[in-house]
Coordinates of C-alpha atoms in Angstrom, one line a residue:
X437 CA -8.7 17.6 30.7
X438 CA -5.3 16.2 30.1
X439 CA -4.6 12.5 29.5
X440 CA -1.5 10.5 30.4
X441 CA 0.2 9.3 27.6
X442 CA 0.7 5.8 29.2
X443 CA -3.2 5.6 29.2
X444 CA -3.5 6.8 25.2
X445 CA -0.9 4.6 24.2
X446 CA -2.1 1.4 26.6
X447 CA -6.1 1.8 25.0
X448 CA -4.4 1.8 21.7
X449 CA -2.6 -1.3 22.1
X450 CA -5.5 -3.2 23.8
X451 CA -7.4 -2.1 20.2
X452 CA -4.7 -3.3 18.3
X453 CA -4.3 -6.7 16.6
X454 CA -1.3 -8.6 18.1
X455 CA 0.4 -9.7 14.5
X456 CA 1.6 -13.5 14.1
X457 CA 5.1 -14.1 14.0
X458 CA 6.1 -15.1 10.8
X459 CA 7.9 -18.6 10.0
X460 CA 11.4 -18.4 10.0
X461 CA 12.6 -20.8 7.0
X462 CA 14.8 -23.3 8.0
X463 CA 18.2 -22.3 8.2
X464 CA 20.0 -25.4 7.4
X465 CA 17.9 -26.0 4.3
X466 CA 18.9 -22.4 3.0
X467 CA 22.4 -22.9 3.7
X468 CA 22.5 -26.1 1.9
X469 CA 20.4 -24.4 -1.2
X470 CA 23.2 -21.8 -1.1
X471 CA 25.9 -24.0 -1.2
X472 CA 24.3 -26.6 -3.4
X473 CA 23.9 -23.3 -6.1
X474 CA 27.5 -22.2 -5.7
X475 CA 28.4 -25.2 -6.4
X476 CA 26.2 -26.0 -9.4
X477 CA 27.4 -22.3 -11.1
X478 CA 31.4 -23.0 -10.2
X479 CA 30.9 -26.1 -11.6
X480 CA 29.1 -25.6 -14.9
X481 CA 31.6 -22.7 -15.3
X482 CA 34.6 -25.2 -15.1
X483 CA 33.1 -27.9 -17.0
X484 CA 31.8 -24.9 -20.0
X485 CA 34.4 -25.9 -22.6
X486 CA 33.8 -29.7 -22.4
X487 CA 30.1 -30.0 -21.3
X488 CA 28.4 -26.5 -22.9
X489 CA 24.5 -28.0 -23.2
X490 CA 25.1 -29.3 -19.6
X491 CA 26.8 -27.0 -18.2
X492 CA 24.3 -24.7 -19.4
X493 CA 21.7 -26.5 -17.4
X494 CA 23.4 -27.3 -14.7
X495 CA 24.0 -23.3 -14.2
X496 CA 20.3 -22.3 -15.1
X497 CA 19.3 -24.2 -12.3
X498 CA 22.0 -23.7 -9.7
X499 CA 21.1 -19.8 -10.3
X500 CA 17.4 -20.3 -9.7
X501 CA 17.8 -22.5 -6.5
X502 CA 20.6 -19.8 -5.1
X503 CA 18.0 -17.2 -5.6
X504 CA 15.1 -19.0 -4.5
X505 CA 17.3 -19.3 -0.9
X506 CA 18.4 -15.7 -1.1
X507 CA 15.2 -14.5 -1.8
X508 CA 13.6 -16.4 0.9
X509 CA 15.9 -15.0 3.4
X510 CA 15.3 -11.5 2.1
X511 CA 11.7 -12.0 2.5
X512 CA 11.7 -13.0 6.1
X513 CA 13.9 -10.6 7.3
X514 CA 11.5 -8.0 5.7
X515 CA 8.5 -9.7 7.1
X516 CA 10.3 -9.9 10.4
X517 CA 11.1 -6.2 10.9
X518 CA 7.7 -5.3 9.7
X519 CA 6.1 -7.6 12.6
X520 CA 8.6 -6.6 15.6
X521 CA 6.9 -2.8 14.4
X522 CA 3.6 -4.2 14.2
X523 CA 3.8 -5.8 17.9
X524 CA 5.5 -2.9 19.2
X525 CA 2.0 -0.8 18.8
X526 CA -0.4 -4.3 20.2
X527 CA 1.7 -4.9 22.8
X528 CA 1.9 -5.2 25.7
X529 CA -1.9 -5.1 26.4
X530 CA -3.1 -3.6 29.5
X531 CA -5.3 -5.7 31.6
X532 CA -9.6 -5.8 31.3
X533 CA -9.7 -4.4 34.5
X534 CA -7.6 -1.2 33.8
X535 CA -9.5 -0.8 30.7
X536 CA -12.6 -1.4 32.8
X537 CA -11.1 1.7 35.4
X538 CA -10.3 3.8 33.0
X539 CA -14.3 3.6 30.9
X540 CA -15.5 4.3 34.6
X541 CA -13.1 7.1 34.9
X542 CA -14.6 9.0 32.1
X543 CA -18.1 7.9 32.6
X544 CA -17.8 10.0 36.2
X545 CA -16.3 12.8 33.9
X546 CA -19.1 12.6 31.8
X547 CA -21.7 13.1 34.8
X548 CA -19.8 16.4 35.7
X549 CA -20.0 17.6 32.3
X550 CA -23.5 16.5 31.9
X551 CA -24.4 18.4 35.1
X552 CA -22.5 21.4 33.6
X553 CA -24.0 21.4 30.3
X554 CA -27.3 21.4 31.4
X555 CA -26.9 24.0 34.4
X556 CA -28.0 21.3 37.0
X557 CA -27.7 21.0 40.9
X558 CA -28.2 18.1 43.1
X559 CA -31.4 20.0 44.5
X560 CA -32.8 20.9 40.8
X561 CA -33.7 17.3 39.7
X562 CA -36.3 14.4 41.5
X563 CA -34.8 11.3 41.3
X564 CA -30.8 10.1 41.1
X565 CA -29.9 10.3 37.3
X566 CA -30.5 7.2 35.2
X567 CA -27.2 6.4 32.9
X568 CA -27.6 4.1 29.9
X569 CA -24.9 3.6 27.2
X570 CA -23.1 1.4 25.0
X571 CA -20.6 1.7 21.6
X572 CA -20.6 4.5 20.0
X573 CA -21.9 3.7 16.0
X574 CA -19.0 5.2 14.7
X575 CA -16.8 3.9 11.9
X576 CA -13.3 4.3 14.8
X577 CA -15.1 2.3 17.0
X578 CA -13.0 -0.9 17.4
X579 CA -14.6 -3.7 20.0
X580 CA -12.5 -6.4 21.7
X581 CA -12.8 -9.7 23.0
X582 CA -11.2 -9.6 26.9
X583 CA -9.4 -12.3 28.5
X584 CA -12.8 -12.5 30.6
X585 CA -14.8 -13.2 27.5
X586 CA -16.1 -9.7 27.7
X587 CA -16.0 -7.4 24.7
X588 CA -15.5 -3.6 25.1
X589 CA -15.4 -1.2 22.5
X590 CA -12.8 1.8 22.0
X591 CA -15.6 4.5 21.6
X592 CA -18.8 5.1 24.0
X593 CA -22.3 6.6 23.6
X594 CA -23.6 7.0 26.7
X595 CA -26.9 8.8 27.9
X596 CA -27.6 10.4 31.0
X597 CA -31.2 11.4 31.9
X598 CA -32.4 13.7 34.8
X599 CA -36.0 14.1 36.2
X600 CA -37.4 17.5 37.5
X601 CA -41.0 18.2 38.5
X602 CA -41.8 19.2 35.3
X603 CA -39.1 18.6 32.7
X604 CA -37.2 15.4 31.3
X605 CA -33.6 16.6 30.9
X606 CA -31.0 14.4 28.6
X607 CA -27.5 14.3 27.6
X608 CA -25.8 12.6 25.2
X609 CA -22.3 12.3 24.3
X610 CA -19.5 10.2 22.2
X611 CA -16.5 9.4 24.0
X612 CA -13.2 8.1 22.6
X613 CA -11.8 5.4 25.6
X614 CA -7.9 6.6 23.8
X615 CA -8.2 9.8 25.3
X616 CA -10.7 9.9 27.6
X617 CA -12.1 13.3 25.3
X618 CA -15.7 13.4 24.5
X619 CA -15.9 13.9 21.0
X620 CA -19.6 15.1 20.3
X621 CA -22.4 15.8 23.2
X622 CA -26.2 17.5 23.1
X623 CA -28.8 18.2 25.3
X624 CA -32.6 18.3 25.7
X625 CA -35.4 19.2 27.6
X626 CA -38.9 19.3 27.1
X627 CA -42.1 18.4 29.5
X628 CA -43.5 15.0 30.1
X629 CA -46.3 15.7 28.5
X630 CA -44.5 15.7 24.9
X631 CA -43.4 12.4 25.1
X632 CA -44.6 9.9 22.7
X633 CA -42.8 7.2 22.8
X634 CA -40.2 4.8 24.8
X635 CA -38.7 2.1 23.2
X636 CA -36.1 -1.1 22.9
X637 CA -35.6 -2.1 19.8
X638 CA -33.4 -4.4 18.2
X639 CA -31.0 -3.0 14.9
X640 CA -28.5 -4.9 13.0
X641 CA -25.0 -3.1 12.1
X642 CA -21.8 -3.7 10.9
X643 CA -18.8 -4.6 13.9
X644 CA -15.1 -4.7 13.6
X645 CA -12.8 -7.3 16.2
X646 CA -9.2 -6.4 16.1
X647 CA -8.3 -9.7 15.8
X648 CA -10.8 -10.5 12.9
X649 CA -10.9 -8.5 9.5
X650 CA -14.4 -10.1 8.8
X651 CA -17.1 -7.1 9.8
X652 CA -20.4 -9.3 11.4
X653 CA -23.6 -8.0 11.5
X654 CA -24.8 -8.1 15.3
X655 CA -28.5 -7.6 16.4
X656 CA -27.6 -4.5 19.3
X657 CA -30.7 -3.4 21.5
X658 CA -31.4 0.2 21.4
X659 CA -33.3 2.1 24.4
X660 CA -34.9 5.2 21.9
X661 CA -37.7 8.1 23.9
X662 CA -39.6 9.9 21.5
X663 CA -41.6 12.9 21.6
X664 CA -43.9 14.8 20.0
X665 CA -41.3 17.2 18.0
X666 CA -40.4 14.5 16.2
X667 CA -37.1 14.6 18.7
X668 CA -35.6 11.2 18.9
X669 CA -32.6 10.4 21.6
X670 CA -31.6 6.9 21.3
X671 CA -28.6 5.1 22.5
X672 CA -26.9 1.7 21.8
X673 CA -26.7 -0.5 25.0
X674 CA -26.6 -4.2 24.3
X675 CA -26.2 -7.1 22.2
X676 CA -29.7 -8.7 21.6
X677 CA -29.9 -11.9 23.3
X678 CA -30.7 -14.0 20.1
X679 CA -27.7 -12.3 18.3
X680 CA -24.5 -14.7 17.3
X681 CA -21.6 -12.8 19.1
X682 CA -18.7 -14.2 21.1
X683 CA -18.9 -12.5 24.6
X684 CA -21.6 -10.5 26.7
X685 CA -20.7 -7.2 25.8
X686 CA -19.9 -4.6 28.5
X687 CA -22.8 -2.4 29.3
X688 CA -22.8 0.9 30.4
X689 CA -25.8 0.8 33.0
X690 CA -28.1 -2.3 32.6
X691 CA -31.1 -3.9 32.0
X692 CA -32.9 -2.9 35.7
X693 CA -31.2 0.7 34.4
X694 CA -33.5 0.9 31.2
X695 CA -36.6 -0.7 33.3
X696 CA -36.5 2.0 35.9
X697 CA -36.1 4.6 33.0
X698 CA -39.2 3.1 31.4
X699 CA -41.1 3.6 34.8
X700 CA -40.2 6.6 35.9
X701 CA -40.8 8.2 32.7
X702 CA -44.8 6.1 32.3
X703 CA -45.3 7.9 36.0
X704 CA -44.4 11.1 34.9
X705 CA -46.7 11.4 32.2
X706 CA -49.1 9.7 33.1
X707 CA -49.3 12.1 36.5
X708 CA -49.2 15.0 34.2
X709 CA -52.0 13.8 31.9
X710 CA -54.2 13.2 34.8
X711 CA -53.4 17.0 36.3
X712 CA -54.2 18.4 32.4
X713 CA -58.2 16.7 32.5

């Protein structure tokens, strides 16, 4: 799948911390602190032969306050160039809602693929496919606060389960939002009968804003099905509702998603338990 480069370089930007312009020094000041140290050098140079100790002084400190003023100027115009490259890769940002496009975008490639991976038709499975997912837990992923106080991340994990008659199928995959590529993806299938175990639990890892270099620790909700192979597909979906974070993260699915998950899944095995006695 090929990806415009406006897209790649627009995702990049929006996970890229805008840098803060540095303080210009004050022009007139540095001026004067040049003049005033020319002047205090030419000076003591004229006035060596009559007034050496003073003139001495006079030049020692006419030197340091010229380089003081030269050195500040040096300093901002390096500072300067290095934050006119810095903002050229944050902005400008596109807009939450492209971002938001452009997740759903590859969500509806990940279906396909999903359906591909798993040799799937419309007719083979029971009941529409339930889609759960979230940030991906890798070190690249990069989350950002929107203008809509929303935070999205840079990388998704996202899980798509199907239903059949007899089998629970599942696909997961890591997706980078830069490309639009999915990085890393299984699959699974086994019978109702071998699950174990469905779950939301609540996990605390390490986040990175783009804006802040501090790394919080987040309580995140995971949706986890178990079975009896000791097989364990879990996916990250939320922020936990007791956890300190500054938006309501974007979801991939929702909360009535994981429910109907839960139920369909109970059903299924329970059916299948009854039809074994």
């Amino acid at each position: 799948m090929s990806i415009s480069i406006n897209r790649s370089k627009a995702v990049g930007k929006y996970f890229t911390s805008t840098p803060k312009k540095p303080v210009q020094p004050d022009n007139l000041n540095d001026k004067k602190s040049i003049y005033i140290g020319w002047g205090m050098i030419i000076f003591a140079l004229l006035s060596f032969i009559f007034l050496s100790i003073i003139s001495f002084v006079i030049r020692y400190f006419g030197i340091k306050k010229l380089r003081k003023a030269l050195v500040d100027k040096e300093n901002y115009e390096r500072d300067f160039e290095q934050y006119k490259k810095d903002y050229a890769r944050a902005e400008p940002k596109p807009s939450d809602e492209q971002i938001d496009e452009w997740m759903d975008d590859d969500i509806d490639n990940i279906i396909e693929e999903s359906l591909r991976k798993l040799d799937l038709e419309d007719g083979d499975y029971t009941a529409k496919p339930f889609i759960i997912g979230g940030p991906a837990d890798l070190d690249d992923t990069r989350y950002a606060l929107g203008k809509d106080g929303k935070i999205r991340y840079s990388h998704l994990n996202v899980l798509i389960v199907y239903l059949t008659d007899h089998n629970i199928l599942t696909y997961r995959c890591e997706n980078t939002l830069e490309s639009g590529q999915i990085l890393k993806d299984s699959t699974q299938e086994f019978p109702y009968k071998e699950i174990t175990n469905i779950e939301i639990k609540t996990i605390n890892k390490k986040i990175s804003f783009v804006n802040d270099k501090t790394d919080y620790e987040k309580g995140v909700q995971q949706f986890a099905i178990y079975t009896s192979g000791g097989n364990v597909i879990e996916v990250t979906y939320s922020f936990s509702h007791d956890a300190y974070h500054q938006g309501e993260l974007v979801n991939i699915g929702s909360q009535q998603t994981i429910k109907a998950v839960r139920k369909k899944l109970e059903e299924y095995k329970k059916r299948y338990q009854k039809y074994e006695r």
